[in-house]
Coordinates of C-alpha atoms (C1' of nucleotides) in Angstrom, one line a residue:
Chain Q
M6 CA 12.1 -13.7 0.4
A7 CA 14.0 -16.7 -0.7
F8 CA 15.6 -16.7 -4.1
S9 CA 13.6 -18.4 -6.8
D10 CA 15.5 -18.4 -10.0
L11 CA 18.1 -16.0 -10.9
S12 CA 19.0 -17.7 -14.2
S13 CA 17.2 -16.6 -17.3
A14 CA 19.6 -16.4 -20.1
D15 CA 21.8 -18.9 -18.2
A16 CA 21.9 -22.5 -19.2
T17 CA 20.7 -23.3 -15.7
A18 CA 17.0 -23.1 -16.5
V19 CA 16.5 -26.8 -17.4
L20 CA 14.5 -29.1 -15.2
E21 CA 11.7 -26.6 -15.0
P22 CA 8.1 -27.6 -15.8
V23 CA 7.6 -27.8 -19.5
P24 CA 5.6 -24.8 -20.8
R25 CA 2.2 -25.8 -22.3
N26 CA 1.9 -24.4 -25.7
T27 CA -1.5 -23.1 -26.6
L28 CA -2.3 -21.2 -29.7
R29 CA -3.4 -18.2 -27.7
A30 CA 0.0 -17.9 -26.1
Q31 CA 1.8 -18.1 -29.4
V32 CA -0.5 -15.6 -31.0
A33 CA -0.1 -13.3 -28.0
D34 CA 3.7 -13.6 -28.3
R35 CA 3.7 -12.8 -32.0
L36 CA 1.3 -10.0 -31.7
R37 CA 3.1 -8.5 -28.8
A38 CA 6.4 -8.7 -30.7
A39 CA 4.8 -7.0 -33.7
I40 CA 3.5 -4.2 -31.6
L41 CA 6.8 -3.7 -29.7
R42 CA 8.7 -3.8 -32.9
G43 CA 6.6 -1.0 -34.2
D44 CA 5.0 -2.9 -37.0
I45 CA 1.7 -1.8 -35.7
A46 CA 1.7 1.8 -34.4
P47 CA 0.1 2.9 -31.2
G48 CA -3.6 3.8 -31.8
A49 CA -3.8 1.6 -34.9
P50 CA -6.9 -0.6 -35.2
L51 CA -6.7 -4.3 -34.6
V52 CA -9.5 -6.1 -36.4
E53 CA -10.1 -9.6 -35.2
T54 CA -11.1 -11.1 -38.5
A55 CA -8.1 -9.6 -40.3
L56 CA -5.6 -10.7 -37.6
S57 CA -7.1 -14.2 -37.3
E58 CA -6.7 -14.7 -41.0
R59 CA -3.2 -13.2 -41.0
F60 CA -2.1 -15.5 -38.3
D61 CA -4.1 -18.4 -39.8
V62 CA -6.0 -19.0 -36.6
S63 CA -9.6 -18.7 -35.8
R64 CA -11.0 -15.8 -33.8
G65 CA -11.3 -17.8 -30.6
P66 CA -7.6 -18.0 -29.7
L67 CA -7.0 -14.6 -31.2
R68 CA -9.5 -13.0 -28.9
E69 CA -8.0 -14.6 -25.9
A70 CA -4.6 -13.4 -27.0
L71 CA -6.0 -9.9 -27.3
R72 CA -7.4 -10.1 -23.8
Q73 CA -3.9 -10.9 -22.5
L74 CA -2.4 -8.0 -24.3
I75 CA -5.1 -5.8 -22.9
E76 CA -4.0 -6.9 -19.4
E77 CA -0.5 -6.0 -20.3
G78 CA -1.6 -2.6 -21.3
L79 CA -0.6 -2.9 -25.0
V80 CA -4.1 -3.0 -26.4
V81 CA -7.4 -1.3 -25.6
T82 CA -10.9 -2.3 -26.7
V83 CA -14.4 -1.1 -26.4
P84 CA -17.2 -3.7 -26.7
Y85 CA -18.9 -4.0 -30.1
T86 CA -16.8 -1.1 -31.4
G87 CA -13.2 -1.8 -31.9
T88 CA -9.8 -2.8 -30.7
H89 CA -6.7 -0.7 -31.0
V90 CA -3.1 -0.7 -30.0
A91 CA -2.9 1.4 -26.9
P92 CA -2.3 5.0 -27.6
L93 CA 0.6 6.9 -25.9
S94 CA -0.1 9.5 -23.3
V95 CA 2.0 11.6 -20.9
E96 CA -0.3 10.7 -18.0
D97 CA 0.6 7.0 -18.6
V98 CA 4.3 7.8 -18.6
H99 CA 3.9 9.6 -15.3
E100 CA 1.9 6.7 -13.8
I101 CA 4.3 4.0 -15.1
Y102 CA 7.4 5.6 -13.7
S103 CA 5.9 6.7 -10.4
L104 CA 4.4 3.3 -9.7
R105 CA 7.6 1.7 -10.8
T106 CA 9.5 3.8 -8.3
A107 CA 7.4 2.4 -5.5
L108 CA 7.6 -1.2 -6.7
E109 CA 11.3 -1.2 -7.3
S110 CA 12.0 0.3 -3.9
F111 CA 9.8 -2.3 -2.3
A112 CA 11.6 -5.0 -4.3
F113 CA 15.0 -3.9 -3.1
E114 CA 13.7 -3.7 0.4
Q115 CA 12.7 -7.4 0.1
V116 CA 16.0 -8.5 -1.5
W117 CA 18.4 -6.3 0.4
P118 CA 19.6 -8.7 3.1
Y119 CA 19.7 -11.6 0.6
R120 CA 22.0 -10.2 -2.0
D121 CA 24.5 -13.1 -2.2
D122 CA 27.2 -13.7 -4.7
R123 CA 24.8 -15.2 -7.1
F124 CA 22.7 -12.0 -7.1
R125 CA 25.7 -9.7 -7.5
T126 CA 27.3 -11.8 -10.2
E127 CA 24.0 -11.9 -12.2
L128 CA 23.5 -8.2 -11.8
N129 CA 27.0 -7.5 -13.1
R130 CA 26.5 -9.9 -15.9
R131 CA 23.2 -8.3 -17.1
N132 CA 24.7 -4.8 -16.7
A133 CA 27.7 -5.8 -18.8
A134 CA 25.3 -7.0 -21.5
L135 CA 23.4 -3.7 -21.3
I136 CA 26.7 -1.7 -21.7
A137 CA 27.7 -3.9 -24.6
A138 CA 24.4 -3.4 -26.3
V139 CA 24.5 0.4 -25.8
D140 CA 28.1 0.6 -27.0
A141 CA 27.2 -1.5 -30.0
G142 CA 24.4 0.9 -30.8
D143 CA 21.9 -2.0 -30.8
D144 CA 18.8 -0.3 -29.7
H145 CA 16.6 -3.4 -29.6
A146 CA 19.2 -5.2 -27.5
S147 CA 19.7 -2.3 -25.2
I148 CA 16.0 -2.1 -24.4
Q149 CA 15.9 -5.8 -23.7
T150 CA 19.0 -5.8 -21.5
E151 CA 17.9 -2.8 -19.6
L152 CA 14.6 -4.6 -18.8
E153 CA 16.6 -7.6 -17.7
V154 CA 18.8 -5.5 -15.4
H155 CA 15.8 -3.9 -13.7
G156 CA 13.9 -7.2 -13.8
L157 CA 16.5 -9.1 -11.7
V158 CA 15.5 -7.6 -8.4
Y159 CA 11.9 -8.6 -9.1
E160 CA 12.9 -12.1 -10.0
A161 CA 15.2 -12.4 -7.0
S162 CA 12.6 -11.2 -4.6
G163 CA 10.7 -14.5 -5.0
H164 CA 7.6 -12.4 -4.5
R165 CA 5.2 -13.7 -7.1
L166 CA 2.6 -10.9 -6.8
L167 CA 5.4 -8.3 -7.0
R168 CA 6.8 -10.0 -10.1
R169 CA 3.3 -10.0 -11.6
A170 CA 2.9 -6.3 -10.9
W171 CA 6.3 -5.8 -12.6
Y172 CA 5.0 -7.6 -15.7
G173 CA 2.0 -5.3 -15.7
L174 CA 4.4 -2.4 -15.9
R175 CA 7.0 -3.9 -18.2
G176 CA 4.8 -4.2 -21.3
R177 CA 3.7 -0.6 -21.0
L178 CA 7.3 0.5 -20.5
Q179 CA 8.4 -1.4 -23.6
L180 CA 5.7 0.2 -25.6
Y181 CA 7.0 3.7 -24.9
W182 CA 10.7 2.7 -25.3
A183 CA 9.9 1.1 -28.6
A184 CA 8.1 4.2 -29.8
H185 CA 11.0 6.3 -28.6
H186 CA 13.4 4.1 -30.4
L187 CA 11.5 4.2 -33.6
A188 CA 11.3 8.0 -33.5
H189 CA 14.8 8.8 -32.4
G190 CA 16.8 5.7 -33.1
R191 CA 18.0 5.6 -29.5
H192 CA 16.2 5.2 -26.2
G193 CA 17.0 7.0 -23.1
P194 CA 19.6 5.5 -20.7
R195 CA 23.1 6.8 -20.5
R196 CA 25.9 4.6 -19.2
D197 CA 26.8 6.6 -16.2
S198 CA 23.2 6.7 -15.1
H199 CA 23.2 2.9 -14.8
D200 CA 26.6 2.8 -13.3
S201 CA 25.5 4.6 -10.2
Y202 CA 22.3 2.5 -10.1
I203 CA 24.3 -0.7 -10.1
A204 CA 26.8 0.7 -7.6
A205 CA 24.0 1.6 -5.2
A206 CA 22.3 -1.8 -5.8
L207 CA 25.5 -3.5 -4.7
G208 CA 26.3 -1.1 -1.9
D209 CA 25.3 -1.1 1.8
D210 CA 23.0 1.8 2.0
L211 CA 19.3 1.0 1.4
A212 CA 18.3 4.6 1.8
A213 CA 20.8 5.6 -0.9
M214 CA 19.4 2.9 -3.2
R215 CA 15.9 4.4 -2.7
L216 CA 17.2 7.7 -3.7
E217 CA 19.0 6.3 -6.6
I218 CA 15.8 4.6 -7.8
A219 CA 13.8 7.8 -7.5
N220 CA 16.4 9.7 -9.5
H221 CA 16.7 7.0 -12.1
M222 CA 12.9 7.0 -12.6
R223 CA 12.7 10.8 -12.6
R224 CA 15.3 10.9 -15.4
G225 CA 13.5 8.2 -17.3
A226 CA 10.1 9.8 -17.0
E227 CA 11.5 13.1 -18.1
T228 CA 13.2 11.7 -21.2
T229 CA 10.1 9.8 -22.2
E230 CA 7.7 12.7 -21.6
R231 CA 9.9 15.0 -23.5
F232 CA 9.8 12.6 -26.4
L233 CA 6.1 12.3 -26.3
R234 CA 5.5 16.1 -26.5
K235 CA 7.5 16.3 -29.7
P236 CA 7.4 12.8 -31.0
N237 CA 9.9 12.7 -33.9
P238 CA 12.2 15.0 -35.7
S239 CA 11.9 13.5 -39.2
E240 CA 8.2 12.5 -39.3
K241 CA 8.7 9.0 -40.4
S242 CA 5.5 7.4 -39.0
K243 CA 4.7 3.7 -39.2
R244 CA 1.5 2.7 -40.8
G245 CA -1.0 0.6 -38.8
D246 CA -2.1 -1.8 -41.6
K247 CA -3.5 -5.3 -41.3
T248 CA -3.1 -7.1 -44.5
Chain O
M28 CA -2.9 13.2 -8.6
A29 CA -6.1 14.9 -9.2
F30 CA -9.3 13.5 -7.8
S31 CA -11.3 11.3 -10.0
D32 CA -14.5 10.2 -8.5
L33 CA -15.1 9.8 -4.8
S34 CA -18.7 8.8 -5.1
S35 CA -19.5 5.2 -5.2
A36 CA -22.4 4.3 -3.0
D37 CA -23.6 7.8 -3.3
A38 CA -26.7 8.6 -5.3
T39 CA -24.5 10.9 -7.3
A40 CA -23.5 8.3 -9.9
V41 CA -26.4 8.8 -12.3
L42 CA -25.8 10.3 -15.7
E43 CA -22.7 8.2 -16.1
P44 CA -22.0 6.4 -19.4
V45 CA -24.0 3.3 -19.6
P46 CA -21.8 0.2 -18.9
R47 CA -21.5 -2.1 -21.9
N48 CA -23.0 -5.4 -20.9
T49 CA -21.3 -8.3 -22.4
L50 CA -22.0 -11.8 -21.4
R51 CA -18.5 -12.5 -20.3
A52 CA -18.7 -9.6 -17.8
Q53 CA -22.0 -10.8 -16.4
V54 CA -20.7 -14.3 -16.1
A55 CA -17.5 -13.1 -14.5
D56 CA -19.5 -11.1 -11.9
R57 CA -21.7 -14.1 -11.1
L58 CA -18.9 -16.5 -10.9
R59 CA -16.8 -14.1 -8.8
A60 CA -19.7 -13.6 -6.4
A61 CA -20.2 -17.4 -6.1
I62 CA -16.6 -17.9 -5.3
L63 CA -16.4 -15.1 -2.8
R64 CA -19.7 -16.2 -1.2
G65 CA -18.1 -19.6 -0.6
D66 CA -20.5 -21.5 -2.8
I67 CA -17.5 -22.9 -4.5
A68 CA -14.6 -23.7 -2.2
P69 CA -10.9 -22.9 -2.8
G70 CA -9.3 -25.7 -4.8
A71 CA -12.6 -27.0 -6.2
P72 CA -12.6 -27.8 -9.9
L73 CA -14.4 -25.5 -12.3
V74 CA -15.4 -27.5 -15.4
E75 CA -16.1 -25.3 -18.4
T76 CA -18.9 -27.4 -19.9
A77 CA -20.7 -27.8 -16.5
L78 CA -20.4 -24.0 -15.8
S79 CA -21.5 -23.0 -19.3
E80 CA -24.6 -25.2 -19.0
R81 CA -25.3 -24.0 -15.5
F82 CA -25.2 -20.3 -16.5
D83 CA -26.9 -21.1 -19.8
V84 CA -24.1 -19.6 -21.9
S85 CA -21.8 -21.1 -24.4
R86 CA -18.2 -21.9 -23.5
G87 CA -16.8 -18.9 -25.3
P88 CA -17.9 -16.1 -23.0
L89 CA -17.4 -18.5 -20.0
R90 CA -13.8 -19.0 -20.9
E91 CA -13.2 -15.3 -21.2
A92 CA -14.8 -14.8 -17.9
L93 CA -12.5 -17.4 -16.4
R94 CA -9.5 -15.6 -17.9
Q95 CA -10.6 -12.5 -16.1
L96 CA -10.9 -14.3 -12.8
I97 CA -7.5 -15.8 -13.4
E98 CA -6.1 -12.3 -13.7
E99 CA -7.8 -11.4 -10.4
G100 CA -6.2 -14.4 -8.8
L101 CA -9.4 -16.2 -7.9
V102 CA -8.9 -19.0 -10.4
V103 CA -6.0 -21.0 -11.6
T104 CA -5.8 -23.2 -14.7
V105 CA -3.4 -25.5 -16.4
P106 CA -3.9 -26.1 -20.2
Y107 CA -5.6 -29.3 -21.3
T108 CA -5.8 -30.4 -17.7
G109 CA -8.2 -28.4 -15.6
T110 CA -9.4 -25.2 -13.9
H111 CA -9.8 -24.7 -10.2
V112 CA -10.7 -22.1 -7.7
A113 CA -7.4 -20.7 -6.4
P114 CA -6.2 -22.7 -3.4
L115 CA -5.3 -20.8 -0.2
S116 CA -1.7 -20.6 0.9
V117 CA 0.3 -18.8 3.6
E118 CA 2.8 -17.6 1.1
D119 CA 0.0 -15.8 -0.7
V120 CA -1.1 -14.1 2.4
H121 CA 2.3 -12.8 3.1
E122 CA 2.7 -11.6 -0.4
I123 CA -0.7 -9.9 -0.5
Y124 CA -0.2 -8.0 2.7
S125 CA 3.4 -7.0 2.1
L126 CA 2.7 -5.7 -1.4
R127 CA -0.4 -4.0 -0.1
T128 CA 1.7 -2.2 2.5
A129 CA 3.9 -0.8 -0.3
L130 CA 1.0 0.1 -2.5
E131 CA -1.1 1.7 0.1
S132 CA 1.8 3.7 1.4
F133 CA 2.5 4.9 -2.1
A134 CA -1.2 5.8 -2.5
F135 CA -1.2 7.9 0.6
E136 CA 2.0 9.7 -0.5
Q137 CA 0.2 10.6 -3.8
V138 CA -2.9 11.8 -2.0
W139 CA -1.4 13.4 1.1
P140 CA -1.4 17.0 -0.1
Y141 CA -4.8 16.7 -1.8
R142 CA -6.9 15.5 1.1
D143 CA -9.7 18.1 0.9
D144 CA -13.0 18.1 2.7
R145 CA -14.5 15.8 0.2
F146 CA -11.9 13.2 0.8
R147 CA -12.2 13.5 4.6
T148 CA -16.0 13.4 4.5
E149 CA -16.0 10.4 2.3
L150 CA -13.5 8.6 4.4
N151 CA -15.5 9.2 7.6
R152 CA -18.7 8.1 5.8
R153 CA -17.1 4.8 4.7
N154 CA -15.6 4.2 8.1
A155 CA -19.0 4.8 9.8
A156 CA -20.5 2.2 7.4
L157 CA -17.8 -0.2 8.4
I158 CA -18.4 0.4 12.1
A159 CA -22.1 0.0 11.6
A160 CA -21.6 -3.3 9.8
V161 CA -19.2 -4.7 12.4
D162 CA -21.5 -3.7 15.2
A163 CA -24.5 -5.2 13.5
G164 CA -22.5 -8.4 13.1
D165 CA -23.0 -8.4 9.4
D166 CA -19.8 -10.1 8.2
H167 CA -20.5 -9.8 4.5
A168 CA -21.2 -6.0 4.8
S169 CA -18.1 -5.6 7.1
I170 CA -15.9 -7.2 4.5
Q171 CA -17.3 -5.0 1.7
T172 CA -17.1 -1.8 3.7
E173 CA -13.6 -2.5 4.9
L174 CA -12.6 -2.9 1.3
E175 CA -14.3 0.4 0.5
V176 CA -12.5 2.2 3.3
H177 CA -9.2 1.1 2.1
G178 CA -10.2 1.5 -1.5
L179 CA -10.8 5.2 -1.1
V180 CA -7.2 6.2 -1.2
Y181 CA -6.6 4.3 -4.4
E182 CA -9.7 5.9 -6.0
A183 CA -8.7 9.4 -4.8
S184 CA -5.2 9.0 -6.1
G185 CA -6.5 9.3 -9.6
H186 CA -3.6 6.9 -10.5
R187 CA -5.1 4.4 -12.9
L188 CA -2.2 2.0 -12.8
L189 CA -2.2 2.1 -9.0
R190 CA -5.9 1.5 -8.9
R191 CA -5.4 -1.4 -11.3
A192 CA -2.8 -2.9 -9.0
W193 CA -5.2 -2.5 -6.1
Y194 CA -7.8 -4.5 -8.0
G195 CA -5.3 -7.2 -8.5
L196 CA -4.9 -7.4 -4.8
R197 CA -8.5 -6.9 -3.8
G198 CA -9.9 -10.0 -5.2
R199 CA -7.2 -12.2 -3.6
L200 CA -7.8 -10.4 -0.3
Q201 CA -11.6 -11.0 -0.6
L202 CA -10.9 -14.7 -1.2
Y203 CA -9.1 -15.1 2.1
W204 CA -11.5 -12.9 4.1
A205 CA -14.4 -14.9 2.7
A206 CA -12.8 -18.1 3.7
H207 CA -12.1 -16.8 7.1
H208 CA -15.6 -15.6 7.5
L209 CA -17.0 -19.0 6.5
A210 CA -14.8 -20.8 8.9
H211 CA -15.1 -18.5 11.9
G212 CA -18.2 -16.4 11.2
R213 CA -16.2 -13.2 11.7
H214 CA -13.3 -11.7 9.8
G215 CA -10.4 -9.9 11.3
P216 CA -10.7 -6.2 12.0
R217 CA -11.3 -4.7 15.4
R218 CA -12.9 -1.3 15.7
D219 CA -9.9 0.4 17.5
S220 CA -7.6 -0.9 14.9
H221 CA -9.4 1.1 12.2
D222 CA -9.9 4.1 14.4
S223 CA -6.2 4.7 14.6
Y224 CA -5.9 4.0 10.9
I225 CA -8.5 6.7 10.1
A226 CA -7.0 9.1 12.6
A227 CA -3.6 8.8 11.0
A228 CA -5.1 9.1 7.5
L229 CA -6.7 12.4 8.5
G230 CA -3.7 13.6 10.5
D231 CA -0.7 15.7 9.4
D232 CA 2.1 13.2 9.8
L233 CA 2.8 11.1 6.7
A234 CA 5.5 9.1 8.4
A235 CA 3.0 8.2 11.1
M236 CA 0.6 7.1 8.4
R237 CA 3.2 4.8 6.9
L238 CA 3.8 3.3 10.3
E239 CA 0.1 2.9 10.8
I240 CA -0.2 1.1 7.5
A241 CA 2.6 -1.2 8.3
N242 CA 1.1 -2.1 11.6
H243 CA -2.4 -2.5 10.2
M244 CA -1.1 -4.9 7.5
R245 CA 1.0 -6.8 10.0
R246 CA -2.0 -7.4 12.2
G247 CA -4.1 -8.4 9.2
A248 CA -1.5 -10.8 7.9
E249 CA -1.1 -12.4 11.3
T250 CA -4.8 -12.9 11.7
T251 CA -5.2 -14.4 8.3
E252 CA -2.1 -16.6 8.5
R253 CA -3.2 -17.9 11.9
F254 CA -6.6 -18.9 10.4
L255 CA -4.9 -20.7 7.5
R256 CA -2.8 -22.9 9.8
K257 CA -5.9 -24.2 11.7
P258 CA -8.7 -23.5 9.2
N259 CA -11.8 -24.0 11.2
P260 CA -12.9 -25.1 14.7
S261 CA -16.0 -27.0 13.6
E262 CA -15.0 -28.6 10.4
K263 CA -17.9 -27.4 8.3
S264 CA -16.3 -27.4 4.9
K265 CA -18.2 -26.4 1.8
R266 CA -18.4 -28.7 -1.1
G267 CA -17.1 -27.7 -4.5
D268 CA -19.8 -29.1 -6.7
K269 CA -20.7 -28.1 -10.2
T270 CA -24.2 -29.2 -10.9
Chain Z
dC25 C1' 6.2 -57.0 -6.8
dC26 C1' 7.7 -53.2 -9.5
dA27 C1' 8.3 -50.9 -13.8
dT28 C1' 6.5 -49.9 -18.2
dG29 C1' 3.2 -49.5 -22.0
dT30 C1' -1.5 -48.8 -23.4
dC31 C1' -6.1 -47.2 -23.3
dA32 C1' -10.3 -44.8 -22.1
dG33 C1' -12.5 -41.0 -20.1
dA34 C1' -12.5 -36.3 -19.1
dT35 C1' -11.2 -31.6 -20.0
dT36 C1' -9.7 -27.9 -22.4
dG37 C1' -8.3 -26.1 -27.1
dT38 C1' -9.9 -24.8 -31.6
dC39 C1' -12.9 -23.8 -35.4
dA40 C1' -16.4 -21.7 -38.6
dA41 C1' -21.1 -19.9 -38.8
dC42 C1' -24.6 -16.8 -36.9
dA43 C1' -26.4 -12.8 -34.0
dA44 C1' -26.2 -8.3 -31.7
dT45 C1' -24.4 -3.8 -31.6
dC46 C1' -22.2 0.3 -33.1
dG47 C1' -20.8 4.5 -35.9
dA48 C1' -21.3 6.8 -40.0
dC49 C1' -23.4 8.1 -44.1
dG50 C1' -27.2 9.8 -46.5
dA51 C1' -32.2 10.6 -47.2
dT52 C1' -35.9 13.2 -45.6
dC53 C1' -38.5 16.9 -43.6
dG54 C1' -38.9 21.3 -41.4
Chain G
dC3 C1' -29.9 24.9 -45.5
dG4 C1' -29.8 22.4 -41.1
dA5 C1' -31.2 18.9 -38.1
dT6 C1' -33.1 14.5 -37.4
dC7 C1' -34.0 9.8 -38.4
dG8 C1' -33.4 5.5 -40.7
dT9 C1' -30.4 2.4 -43.0
dC10 C1' -26.1 0.0 -44.0
dG11 C1' -21.5 -1.8 -43.6
dA12 C1' -18.3 -3.1 -40.4
dT13 C1' -16.9 -5.1 -36.0
dT14 C1' -17.3 -7.6 -32.1
dG15 C1' -20.2 -10.9 -29.3
dT16 C1' -22.0 -15.6 -29.1
dT17 C1' -22.8 -20.3 -30.3
dG18 C1' -22.4 -25.4 -30.9
dA19 C1' -19.6 -29.0 -33.0
dC20 C1' -15.0 -31.1 -33.5
dA21 C1' -10.0 -31.9 -32.4
dA22 C1' -5.9 -32.2 -29.4
dT23 C1' -4.1 -33.1 -25.0
dC24 C1' -3.8 -34.8 -20.4
dT25 C1' -4.5 -37.8 -16.3
dG26 C1' -5.3 -42.0 -14.1
dA27 C1' -6.3 -46.8 -14.2
dC28 C1' -5.4 -51.1 -16.0
dA29 C1' -3.0 -54.7 -18.2
dT30 C1' 1.5 -56.6 -19.2
dG31 C1' 6.2 -58.1 -18.9
dG32 C1' 10.4 -58.4 -16.3

DNA sequence: CCATGTCAGATTGTCAACAATCGACGATCG
DNA sequence: CGATCGTCGATTGTTGACAATCTGACATGG
């Protein structure tokens, strides 16, 4: 319930414990970035030997990095057979957004009485960054900033398990948004959609916020599902290579 | 939303695809069982070399098994320093039960219109098993059956991500219940508490079910928190050995 | 007596070779 | 010609040895 750290892009994040750098973490970061950037398409095979040689690491750390991405829902594997980037499916979209509705409502319930000036300022700051990115037509930045806007309530909740659950959803969400971006050059959110979301988040009516979340998610799910059913207008698919 | 498989302890589960047996899965199972049985106490160190030699496996599969248990919240590790069974904390208890309240409410929302005879029969069956275990004074069985009672709604939801979130909570819950059982010889739930839960789950009023879940979780959290503040009456702590 | 620097032991991180398993292709037989 | 079985290449699973890092204790100097 208490605040933990609202600062992320702020310069306030010093004095935190130094992150231990292991190879598996670096490999996971790089591989995650490659997948979310669309360099490796959903469904494409991920061969351990090829990847380990490409990253110039042995298969040990690489395997552990893969396990991490499996947890995040970006990768799927079947023993002795093969590993692939997670394929996209409409069922997943539905599950992601419906569960996200429940989690985000719960998160706001937790935070509701504790939305101090710091919270409001930070929310406005992140929203401004989102608007700027959208107006600038920077799709990558708009995806990132939208995740940061929605991520704030999870961070502010100080609820570690909730935050963890959010991370489990965030990667999957990114995967779909990235695919959408690659196909259409623009991902879902409209400015006014977020304006009402922010207004409700700063307002006094928790029930209204719940409703706003439900609507926001319904719109998001619809947009993403529609995209999935007719993936791209120009058929410019990415290849899932490895060397 | 559709049902997936309600049968678990039923004899109906034959003819299913053969589970791939990898060493890491077997090691994870064994180690998880050892932790939940209390053979290794919360906070006790888990040394990879010692464990690998004890299980007669190399450190590779053992490490991957540890990563899995880390995901489940049973184990914590800090790079280059050490790995331990997750320590108990009152904050965790609060987080587990509060998040569980949100998830289980959501699960019932998903299932509510689809509670057919199969669902009701299975719920009654599992509840009967729980009652039998409690009456027989079999603590281990009563923990398992209680998890199965509450697990039904997640399974019936057919919501893979929700089920996954439940698994992320279940292990942690088991850890606390097991610790409680070891200290007091009996874990929380009273018969009447579950009777009202089951009644509401089979009833017509979803709002009443939400309330019942909230109450059920509040009672559970209180019991577990109380135990954590004064762990045991007879000070019979388990040792966390490795050889 | 306290602060600082150094060292040794322990523990995890990483590597490269070897084994088990799988899916697909092609030979063989009816 | 079709179905079945065996074989092969590819991929992941597993292993044991070696390297990097951390923690705590001890010595040293102020």
